[in-house]
Amino acid sequence: MDKVYDQTKVEPKWYKLWEDAGYFKPEINLDGKPYTIILPPPNANAPLHFGHAMYVVEDILIRYHRMKGDAALWLPGADHAGFETQVVFEKYLESIGKSRFDFDRQTLYQMIWDFVQQNKGTMEGQLRRLGFSLDWSRYKFTLDPDIVKMVCKTFKKLYADGLLYRAQRLVNYCTKNGTSFSDLEVTYEERKDPLYYIKYGPLTLATTRPETKFGDTAVAVNPKDKRYQKYVGKEIEIETVLGKAKIKVIADEMVDMEFGTGVVKITPAHDHDDFATAQRHNLPLLQVIGFDGKMNEKSGKFAGMSVKEARVAVVEDMEQKGLIDHIDYEYTHRVGLCYKCGTVIEPLPMEQWFIKMTELAKKAIEVVKKGEVKIYPKNWETTYFNWLKNIKDWNISRQIVWGMQIPAWFCDSCQKWTVTEGEEPEVCNNCGNVSLERDPDVFDTWFSSGQWPFATLQTTNPSAGGDFEKFYPTTVMETMYDILLFWVARMVMLGIYATGKVPFKDVLLHGKILDPLGKKMSKSKGNVVNPMEIANLYGADAVRMALVYGTAFGHDQSLSHPKLQAMRNFTNKLWNIGRFIIDFAPEDTKHPDLVTIMIKQWAEKKDPSQAEIFRLTQDDKDILEKLLQTIQTVSKALNRYRFHDGADTLYEFIWHQFADKYIESTKDRRAQAQPVLEYVFRTSLELLHPFMPFISEELWQRLPHEGKSIMISTWPSSN
RNA sequence: GGACGGAUAGCUCAGUGGUAGAGCGCUGCAUUCACAUUGCAGAUGUCGGGGGUUCAAAUCCCUCUCCGUCCACCA
């Protein structure tokens, strides 16, 4: 054995052996109880980032449970990541001087498809490099035909159950990306904008968006406001930049008497509150801004201007006409932005597919309240409950090409929709007409990934009747806390809806990986660290250990080179312990296997007579006792998802108790101590295996052992 | 306007009621001994501020400050 551990000679060789031997399949423990984790499918639009390395937590659990004899299934996959991927691809097109509008739908889709295939391959190699014991025979992609079919089936069921409807609503529209979004995809920014006090006939009202005045269909005051009582229900005459007009005054609770003048203009087509108010009062919708972000023909001479230009021009005109009372330049408010490109989100009226969420959310709340689904760390429950309690209907239509096209066809003649499970209908379900047109929109990616746990398991292993019966509900869903609402909550709702059962029992939420200075990694900041480079530098084992060691699970952590180095050093320590025990064993220490077995028995039962037979010293007994405690602590830590406790305990035990103290104590009685050295080290490697699979396998193979691989050895027992 | 997380040794972080811990860094010693990617010994903290509960608080309660994040329809 080399004096210094060289991970490049060890890590590359084991993965293929494990995979070829079929150890990653749950069938290796055919009779074991099912233990399932579905890998959160990484977006197939880029290589893995450091956050993905946190999958190590899942691998630790899977390897631990596999060793405990469970039928452990860790199912890999990839997400087509609709909008996200299309944006990445459009950036690429931009870099070669093209845009998505240079291609027809089919061509563009095919180009993105090829791009995604390439990324998928890269990602798979990277997941293997990190040692993740995924069952590749069950690999799934969100655009696999059978998955698409499952998703469409749910869509149809929702439609049949009346939980899905098509409606014209105000949607969050990004005029740059040309698509609508769900509420979660809008980010907000505090901004200082002028608050204009403008004159509406006898009234004055405050607004930040004077350019939308052409879309006003009423003016509202609070019903309790005595100042304006006399106007309520009447039409007032107003002077506008486009001439005289009449407008209705309504009374509605939504108006805050304290704000501005207590009078609000109602612009139903361009403001969410106003839209809701308009519905209560049966006010018409008057759209003055187009989907291109420009004023339309309804705004008279301002037509064709962008919203921003129009605001300036309108204010200028109003000032000339004396319609501006005054302007508050110190006003701050929150502006909704596209989470992707930062463009101001324009609320626009649009026909889209919406899912009624209230009932679905109620059940999702219930299962967590009852403990059928547990969230770790528990404090995230507050966030989960809060969102679900106030949930609004979910817009799942997206105006992009990359994704699953919605299986709904519109009939020209009866103006109704025919919804299928994906297959093209021959005639309209309602009137039998043959002239149908498919909705060009695709699903919000989260609608399909929200069905991932059951969609995967219902389509894998079809020859054996499918995995669903055995592996669903899954055991653990582990992901970063930032997608608790986007993804986890939706999986709970859709999982219960489609299968009647929760999709998983325990939700684990890990923290964010920050750059070495504690800043968020981002491409634009240029501080992204490639996990593969780090793995090649320190070894995958060291990367894995560094991610769980020393930081409480669930907390953000900065990538720390000193810590990575420390873990690399730990691999070297392990290597040299192995070298000492294996290479430097004197010839006369060969002992029959029986001795090892007896020591194991003593360790487990503490039979004093055996201690006598093998002349165990106090040092021997101490280390065996400490080993037992370590087994207990590590097992308990993993059962409670306290990964750092397990990692810290093993590091401390192996390095400081075993190497520094015990091994030193055996140097003058080497031959007699050899069986204990071997036994304690082998057991330590088994405990360490879920954390550091490569080096633990390499050294275990070199020690006397039973069985073919540490991966399928039995988890050490402490009783 | 609400919610959550963080503030502990120079740095990165563990530690949820019982005499302050780890890794890295630092100081001194050890070098043909499995390992210098090492070993041994050591220094370093009024545990963010203030108040309270308790025989006892980094840990429980209240409050304040500063960082980070999320949710919410103030025109």
PDB file of C-alpha atoms in Angstrom, chain A residues 95-321:
ATOM      1  CA  SER A  95     -25.213  33.811 -28.239  1.00  0.00           C
ATOM      2  CA  ILE A  96     -25.309  32.562 -31.838  1.00  0.00           C
ATOM      3  CA  GLY A  97     -27.379  35.503 -32.976  1.00  0.00           C
ATOM      4  CA  LYS A  98     -30.739  33.763 -33.143  1.00  0.00           C
ATOM      5  CA  SER A  99     -33.970  33.782 -31.228  1.00  0.00           C
ATOM      6  CA  ARG A 100     -36.772  31.345 -30.591  1.00  0.00           C
ATOM      7  CA  PHE A 101     -38.901  33.145 -33.145  1.00  0.00           C
ATOM      8  CA  ASP A 102     -36.534  32.030 -35.920  1.00  0.00           C
ATOM      9  CA  PHE A 103     -37.836  28.475 -35.616  1.00  0.00           C
ATOM     10  CA  ASP A 104     -41.191  26.793 -35.804  1.00  0.00           C
ATOM     11  CA  ARG A 105     -42.525  24.943 -32.829  1.00  0.00           C
ATOM     12  CA  GLN A 106     -41.407  21.461 -33.903  1.00  0.00           C
ATOM     13  CA  THR A 107     -37.880  22.495 -34.829  1.00  0.00           C
ATOM     14  CA  LEU A 108     -37.377  24.431 -31.630  1.00  0.00           C
ATOM     15  CA  TYR A 109     -38.703  21.558 -29.556  1.00  0.00           C
ATOM     16  CA  GLN A 110     -36.364  19.110 -31.276  1.00  0.00           C
ATOM     17  CA  MET A 111     -33.365  21.380 -30.748  1.00  0.00           C
ATOM     18  CA  ILE A 112     -34.088  21.687 -27.054  1.00  0.00           C
ATOM     19  CA  TRP A 113     -34.679  17.943 -26.859  1.00  0.00           C
ATOM     20  CA  ASP A 114     -31.204  17.245 -28.231  1.00  0.00           C
ATOM     21  CA  PHE A 115     -29.672  19.799 -25.915  1.00  0.00           C
ATOM     22  CA  VAL A 116     -31.353  18.169 -22.928  1.00  0.00           C
ATOM     23  CA  GLN A 117     -30.254  14.664 -23.931  1.00  0.00           C
ATOM     24  CA  GLN A 118     -26.667  15.810 -23.827  1.00  0.00           C
ATOM     25  CA  ASN A 119     -27.053  17.335 -20.384  1.00  0.00           C
ATOM     26  CA  LYS A 120     -28.754  14.250 -19.038  1.00  0.00           C
ATOM     27  CA  GLY A 121     -25.757  12.150 -19.979  1.00  0.00           C
ATOM     28  CA  THR A 122     -23.367  14.550 -18.284  1.00  0.00           C
ATOM     29  CA  MET A 123     -25.455  14.605 -15.129  1.00  0.00           C
ATOM     30  CA  GLU A 124     -25.640  10.837 -14.907  1.00  0.00           C
ATOM     31  CA  GLY A 125     -21.869  10.584 -15.050  1.00  0.00           C
ATOM     32  CA  GLN A 126     -21.568  13.169 -12.318  1.00  0.00           C
ATOM     33  CA  LEU A 127     -24.010  11.422 -10.014  1.00  0.00           C
ATOM     34  CA  ARG A 128     -21.962   8.262 -10.437  1.00  0.00           C
ATOM     35  CA  ARG A 129     -18.726  10.089  -9.734  1.00  0.00           C
ATOM     36  CA  LEU A 130     -20.082  11.123  -6.350  1.00  0.00           C
ATOM     37  CA  GLY A 131     -20.858   7.518  -5.535  1.00  0.00           C
ATOM     38  CA  PHE A 132     -24.635   7.805  -5.431  1.00  0.00           C
ATOM     39  CA  SER A 133     -26.110   4.314  -5.273  1.00  0.00           C
ATOM     40  CA  LEU A 134     -29.047   4.974  -7.572  1.00  0.00           C
ATOM     41  CA  ASP A 135     -30.942   2.195  -9.264  1.00  0.00           C
ATOM     42  CA  TRP A 136     -30.263   3.191 -12.874  1.00  0.00           C
ATOM     43  CA  SER A 137     -32.453   0.414 -14.205  1.00  0.00           C
ATOM     44  CA  ARG A 138     -35.414   2.485 -13.018  1.00  0.00           C
ATOM     45  CA  TYR A 139     -34.254   5.799 -14.455  1.00  0.00           C
ATOM     46  CA  LYS A 140     -37.049   8.155 -15.510  1.00  0.00           C
ATOM     47  CA  PHE A 141     -37.300  11.383 -17.479  1.00  0.00           C
ATOM     48  CA  THR A 142     -40.291  13.671 -17.069  1.00  0.00           C
ATOM     49  CA  LEU A 143     -40.928  13.604 -20.814  1.00  0.00           C
ATOM     50  CA  ASP A 144     -40.946   9.808 -21.085  1.00  0.00           C
ATOM     51  CA  PRO A 145     -44.198   8.944 -22.869  1.00  0.00           C
ATOM     52  CA  ASP A 146     -45.502   6.893 -19.935  1.00  0.00           C
ATOM     53  CA  ILE A 147     -44.861   9.752 -17.498  1.00  0.00           C
ATOM     54  CA  VAL A 148     -46.561  12.241 -19.824  1.00  0.00           C
ATOM     55  CA  LYS A 149     -49.509   9.906 -19.979  1.00  0.00           C
ATOM     56  CA  MET A 150     -49.746   9.781 -16.159  1.00  0.00           C
ATOM     57  CA  VAL A 151     -49.662  13.550 -15.941  1.00  0.00           C
ATOM     58  CA  CYS A 152     -52.339  13.950 -18.596  1.00  0.00           C
ATOM     59  CA  LYS A 153     -54.444  11.381 -16.792  1.00  0.00           C
ATOM     60  CA  THR A 154     -54.371  13.506 -13.657  1.00  0.00           C
ATOM     61  CA  PHE A 155     -55.248  16.562 -15.734  1.00  0.00           C
ATOM     62  CA  LYS A 156     -58.268  14.796 -17.140  1.00  0.00           C
ATOM     63  CA  LYS A 157     -59.326  13.527 -13.724  1.00  0.00           C
ATOM     64  CA  LEU A 158     -59.120  17.056 -12.326  1.00  0.00           C
ATOM     65  CA  TYR A 159     -61.267  18.231 -15.212  1.00  0.00           C
ATOM     66  CA  ALA A 160     -63.812  15.474 -14.722  1.00  0.00           C
ATOM     67  CA  ASP A 161     -63.965  16.179 -10.986  1.00  0.00           C
ATOM     68  CA  GLY A 162     -64.578  19.863 -11.584  1.00  0.00           C
ATOM     69  CA  LEU A 163     -61.289  20.849  -9.963  1.00  0.00           C
ATOM     70  CA  LEU A 164     -59.906  22.194 -13.187  1.00  0.00           C
ATOM     71  CA  TYR A 165     -61.373  25.059 -15.118  1.00  0.00           C
ATOM     72  CA  ARG A 166     -60.603  27.312 -18.021  1.00  0.00           C
ATOM     73  CA  ALA A 167     -61.156  30.955 -17.263  1.00  0.00           C
ATOM     74  CA  GLN A 168     -60.169  34.405 -18.190  1.00  0.00           C
ATOM     75  CA  ARG A 169     -58.333  35.773 -15.200  1.00  0.00           C
ATOM     76  CA  LEU A 170     -55.602  38.219 -14.563  1.00  0.00           C
ATOM     77  CA  VAL A 171     -52.381  36.313 -14.879  1.00  0.00           C
ATOM     78  CA  ASN A 172     -48.855  37.308 -13.965  1.00  0.00           C
ATOM     79  CA  TYR A 173     -47.411  37.968 -17.384  1.00  0.00           C
ATOM     80  CA  CYS A 174     -43.798  38.573 -18.276  1.00  0.00           C
ATOM     81  CA  THR A 175     -43.810  40.554 -21.497  1.00  0.00           C
ATOM     82  CA  LYS A 176     -40.174  39.746 -22.168  1.00  0.00           C
ATOM     83  CA  ASN A 177     -40.430  35.972 -21.804  1.00  0.00           C
ATOM     84  CA  GLY A 178     -43.882  35.948 -23.312  1.00  0.00           C
ATOM     85  CA  THR A 179     -45.527  33.691 -20.773  1.00  0.00           C
ATOM     86  CA  SER A 180     -47.669  33.789 -17.686  1.00  0.00           C
ATOM     87  CA  PHE A 181     -46.578  32.543 -14.285  1.00  0.00           C
ATOM     88  CA  SER A 182     -48.003  31.209 -11.065  1.00  0.00           C
ATOM     89  CA  ASP A 183     -47.961  33.477  -8.037  1.00  0.00           C
ATOM     90  CA  LEU A 184     -44.846  31.768  -6.672  1.00  0.00           C
ATOM     91  CA  GLU A 185     -42.815  32.747  -9.709  1.00  0.00           C
ATOM     92  CA  VAL A 186     -43.240  36.447  -9.090  1.00  0.00           C
ATOM     93  CA  THR A 187     -40.631  38.063  -6.869  1.00  0.00           C
ATOM     94  CA  TYR A 188     -41.145  41.420  -5.251  1.00  0.00           C
ATOM     95  CA  GLU A 189     -38.866  44.366  -4.890  1.00  0.00           C
ATOM     96  CA  GLU A 190     -39.240  47.448  -2.774  1.00  0.00           C
ATOM     97  CA  ARG A 191     -39.164  50.488  -5.037  1.00  0.00           C
ATOM     98  CA  LYS A 192     -39.561  54.206  -4.753  1.00  0.00           C
ATOM     99  CA  ASP A 193     -42.034  55.438  -7.378  1.00  0.00           C
ATOM    100  CA  PRO A 194     -43.990  58.670  -7.685  1.00  0.00           C
ATOM    101  CA  LEU A 195     -47.519  58.502  -6.326  1.00  0.00           C
ATOM    102  CA  TYR A 196     -49.649  60.719  -8.533  1.00  0.00           C
ATOM    103  CA  TYR A 197     -52.687  62.488  -7.093  1.00  0.00           C
ATOM    104  CA  ILE A 198     -54.894  62.985 -10.086  1.00  0.00           C
ATOM    105  CA  LYS A 199     -58.200  64.748 -10.526  1.00  0.00           C
ATOM    106  CA  TYR A 200     -61.229  62.735 -11.548  1.00  0.00           C
ATOM    107  CA  GLY A 201     -63.919  65.335 -11.918  1.00  0.00           C
ATOM    108  CA  PRO A 202     -64.932  66.335  -8.411  1.00  0.00           C
ATOM    109  CA  LEU A 203     -62.674  63.652  -6.880  1.00  0.00           C
ATOM    110  CA  THR A 204     -58.945  63.308  -6.483  1.00  0.00           C
ATOM    111  CA  LEU A 205     -57.292  59.920  -6.245  1.00  0.00           C
ATOM    112  CA  ALA A 206     -53.802  58.530  -5.822  1.00  0.00           C
ATOM    113  CA  THR A 207     -52.190  56.100  -8.238  1.00  0.00           C
ATOM    114  CA  THR A 208     -48.751  54.883  -9.227  1.00  0.00           C
ATOM    115  CA  ARG A 209     -49.976  53.838 -12.658  1.00  0.00           C
ATOM    116  CA  PRO A 210     -51.618  56.794 -14.393  1.00  0.00           C
ATOM    117  CA  GLU A 211     -51.075  55.146 -17.789  1.00  0.00           C
ATOM    118  CA  THR A 212     -53.668  52.523 -16.965  1.00  0.00           C
ATOM    119  CA  LYS A 213     -56.396  55.155 -16.527  1.00  0.00           C
ATOM    120  CA  PHE A 214     -57.775  54.359 -19.968  1.00  0.00           C
ATOM    121  CA  GLY A 215     -58.714  50.988 -18.617  1.00  0.00           C
ATOM    122  CA  ASP A 216     -60.657  52.363 -15.652  1.00  0.00           C
ATOM    123  CA  THR A 217     -64.214  51.186 -15.471  1.00  0.00           C
ATOM    124  CA  ALA A 218     -65.096  52.686 -12.097  1.00  0.00           C
ATOM    125  CA  VAL A 219     -63.909  54.725  -9.164  1.00  0.00           C
ATOM    126  CA  ALA A 220     -64.263  53.202  -5.705  1.00  0.00           C
ATOM    127  CA  VAL A 221     -64.620  54.553  -2.192  1.00  0.00           C
ATOM    128  CA  ASN A 222     -65.171  52.874   1.130  1.00  0.00           C
ATOM    129  CA  PRO A 223     -68.874  52.470   1.982  1.00  0.00           C
ATOM    130  CA  LYS A 224     -68.224  53.930   5.425  1.00  0.00           C
ATOM    131  CA  ASP A 225     -66.494  56.985   4.100  1.00  0.00           C
ATOM    132  CA  LYS A 226     -68.789  59.934   4.759  1.00  0.00           C
ATOM    133  CA  ARG A 227     -66.767  62.247   2.564  1.00  0.00           C
ATOM    134  CA  TYR A 228     -67.831  60.543  -0.631  1.00  0.00           C
ATOM    135  CA  GLN A 229     -71.239  59.102   0.236  1.00  0.00           C
ATOM    136  CA  LYS A 230     -73.039  61.428  -2.072  1.00  0.00           C
ATOM    137  CA  TYR A 231     -71.215  60.105  -5.136  1.00  0.00           C
ATOM    138  CA  VAL A 232     -71.756  56.402  -4.536  1.00  0.00           C
ATOM    139  CA  GLY A 233     -73.830  54.758  -7.216  1.00  0.00           C
ATOM    140  CA  LYS A 234     -73.677  57.794  -9.435  1.00  0.00           C
ATOM    141  CA  GLU A 235     -71.743  58.573 -12.558  1.00  0.00           C
ATOM    142  CA  ILE A 236     -69.415  61.510 -12.420  1.00  0.00           C
ATOM    143  CA  GLU A 237     -68.159  63.571 -15.313  1.00  0.00           C
ATOM    144  CA  ILE A 238     -64.411  63.677 -15.621  1.00  0.00           C
ATOM    145  CA  GLU A 239     -61.941  65.526 -17.733  1.00  0.00           C
ATOM    146  CA  THR A 240     -59.214  63.274 -19.178  1.00  0.00           C
ATOM    147  CA  VAL A 241     -56.294  63.693 -21.511  1.00  0.00           C
ATOM    148  CA  LEU A 242     -58.427  62.078 -24.191  1.00  0.00           C
ATOM    149  CA  GLY A 243     -61.409  64.328 -23.577  1.00  0.00           C
ATOM    150  CA  LYS A 244     -64.501  64.251 -21.408  1.00  0.00           C
ATOM    151  CA  ALA A 245     -65.773  60.971 -20.014  1.00  0.00           C
ATOM    152  CA  LYS A 246     -68.204  59.558 -17.501  1.00  0.00           C
ATOM    153  CA  ILE A 247     -67.314  57.064 -14.815  1.00  0.00           C
ATOM    154  CA  LYS A 248     -69.258  55.217 -12.168  1.00  0.00           C
ATOM    155  CA  VAL A 249     -68.526  55.546  -8.441  1.00  0.00           C
ATOM    156  CA  ILE A 250     -68.883  52.363  -6.438  1.00  0.00           C
ATOM    157  CA  ALA A 251     -68.501  51.563  -2.758  1.00  0.00           C
ATOM    158  CA  ASP A 252     -66.336  48.612  -1.712  1.00  0.00           C
ATOM    159  CA  GLU A 253     -64.698  47.426   1.501  1.00  0.00           C
ATOM    160  CA  MET A 254     -61.393  46.959  -0.288  1.00  0.00           C
ATOM    161  CA  VAL A 255     -60.792  50.684  -0.191  1.00  0.00           C
ATOM    162  CA  ASP A 256     -58.598  51.883   2.646  1.00  0.00           C
ATOM    163  CA  MET A 257     -59.934  55.269   3.783  1.00  0.00           C
ATOM    164  CA  GLU A 258     -56.551  56.179   5.191  1.00  0.00           C
ATOM    165  CA  PHE A 259     -54.623  55.686   1.984  1.00  0.00           C
ATOM    166  CA  GLY A 260     -54.228  58.630  -0.366  1.00  0.00           C
ATOM    167  CA  THR A 261     -57.524  60.417  -0.646  1.00  0.00           C
ATOM    168  CA  GLY A 262     -59.606  57.343   0.071  1.00  0.00           C
ATOM    169  CA  VAL A 263     -60.588  57.119  -3.596  1.00  0.00           C
ATOM    170  CA  VAL A 264     -59.298  54.395  -5.901  1.00  0.00           C
ATOM    171  CA  LYS A 265     -59.530  54.033  -9.634  1.00  0.00           C
ATOM    172  CA  ILE A 266     -60.673  50.581 -10.667  1.00  0.00           C
ATOM    173  CA  THR A 267     -58.704  49.131 -13.585  1.00  0.00           C
ATOM    174  CA  PRO A 268     -59.951  45.546 -13.760  1.00  0.00           C
ATOM    175  CA  ALA A 269     -57.732  44.444 -16.630  1.00  0.00           C
ATOM    176  CA  HIS A 270     -54.458  45.506 -15.050  1.00  0.00           C
ATOM    177  CA  ASP A 271     -54.629  45.056 -11.314  1.00  0.00           C
ATOM    178  CA  HIS A 272     -55.431  41.968  -9.261  1.00  0.00           C
ATOM    179  CA  ASP A 273     -57.408  43.816  -6.592  1.00  0.00           C
ATOM    180  CA  ASP A 274     -59.335  45.775  -9.143  1.00  0.00           C
ATOM    181  CA  PHE A 275     -60.149  42.616 -11.033  1.00  0.00           C
ATOM    182  CA  ALA A 276     -61.628  41.089  -7.896  1.00  0.00           C
ATOM    183  CA  THR A 277     -63.567  44.267  -7.170  1.00  0.00           C
ATOM    184  CA  ALA A 278     -64.859  44.347 -10.729  1.00  0.00           C
ATOM    185  CA  GLN A 279     -66.185  40.821 -10.364  1.00  0.00           C
ATOM    186  CA  ARG A 280     -68.098  41.772  -7.232  1.00  0.00           C
ATOM    187  CA  HIS A 281     -69.639  44.760  -8.989  1.00  0.00           C
ATOM    188  CA  ASN A 282     -70.059  43.341 -12.476  1.00  0.00           C
ATOM    189  CA  LEU A 283     -67.783  45.899 -14.015  1.00  0.00           C
ATOM    190  CA  PRO A 284     -66.478  45.372 -17.546  1.00  0.00           C
ATOM    191  CA  LEU A 285     -62.874  44.534 -18.335  1.00  0.00           C
ATOM    192  CA  LEU A 286     -61.068  47.050 -20.493  1.00  0.00           C
ATOM    193  CA  GLN A 287     -57.598  45.993 -21.588  1.00  0.00           C
ATOM    194  CA  VAL A 288     -55.326  48.855 -22.610  1.00  0.00           C
ATOM    195  CA  ILE A 289     -51.946  47.086 -22.427  1.00  0.00           C
ATOM    196  CA  GLY A 290     -51.057  44.311 -24.843  1.00  0.00           C
ATOM    197  CA  PHE A 291     -49.062  41.130 -24.312  1.00  0.00           C
ATOM    198  CA  ASP A 292     -46.107  42.890 -25.884  1.00  0.00           C
ATOM    199  CA  GLY A 293     -46.030  45.317 -22.968  1.00  0.00           C
ATOM    200  CA  LYS A 294     -47.194  48.221 -25.125  1.00  0.00           C
ATOM    201  CA  MET A 295     -50.265  50.408 -24.902  1.00  0.00           C
ATOM    202  CA  ASN A 296     -52.932  49.212 -27.303  1.00  0.00           C
ATOM    203  CA  GLU A 297     -55.429  51.048 -29.527  1.00  0.00           C
ATOM    204  CA  LYS A 298     -57.758  51.700 -26.562  1.00  0.00           C
ATOM    205  CA  SER A 299     -55.280  54.238 -25.227  1.00  0.00           C
ATOM    206  CA  GLY A 300     -55.706  56.680 -28.079  1.00  0.00           C
ATOM    207  CA  LYS A 301     -52.639  58.606 -29.038  1.00  0.00           C
ATOM    208  CA  PHE A 302     -50.518  56.710 -26.537  1.00  0.00           C
ATOM    209  CA  ALA A 303     -50.987  53.463 -28.434  1.00  0.00           C
ATOM    210  CA  GLY A 304     -47.713  51.777 -29.319  1.00  0.00           C
ATOM    211  CA  MET A 305     -45.795  53.290 -26.431  1.00  0.00           C
ATOM    212  CA  SER A 306     -44.295  51.019 -23.812  1.00  0.00           C
ATOM    213  CA  VAL A 307     -45.869  51.212 -20.384  1.00  0.00           C
ATOM    214  CA  LYS A 308     -42.922  53.179 -19.120  1.00  0.00           C
ATOM    215  CA  GLU A 309     -42.989  55.712 -21.960  1.00  0.00           C
ATOM    216  CA  ALA A 310     -46.738  56.064 -21.718  1.00  0.00           C
ATOM    217  CA  ARG A 311     -46.563  56.849 -18.011  1.00  0.00           C
ATOM    218  CA  VAL A 312     -44.272  59.793 -18.653  1.00  0.00           C
ATOM    219  CA  ALA A 313     -46.308  61.027 -21.621  1.00  0.00           C
ATOM    220  CA  VAL A 314     -49.634  60.721 -19.849  1.00  0.00           C
ATOM    221  CA  VAL A 315     -48.382  62.582 -16.799  1.00  0.00           C
ATOM    222  CA  GLU A 316     -46.975  65.327 -18.997  1.00  0.00           C
ATOM    223  CA  ASP A 317     -50.321  65.772 -20.737  1.00  0.00           C
ATOM    224  CA  MET A 318     -52.214  65.713 -17.486  1.00  0.00           C
ATOM    225  CA  GLU A 319     -49.958  68.344 -16.009  1.00  0.00           C
ATOM    226  CA  GLN A 320     -50.596  70.591 -18.989  1.00  0.00           C
ATOM    227  CA  LYS A 321     -54.303  70.142 -18.548  1.00  0.00           C
TER     228      LYS A 321
END
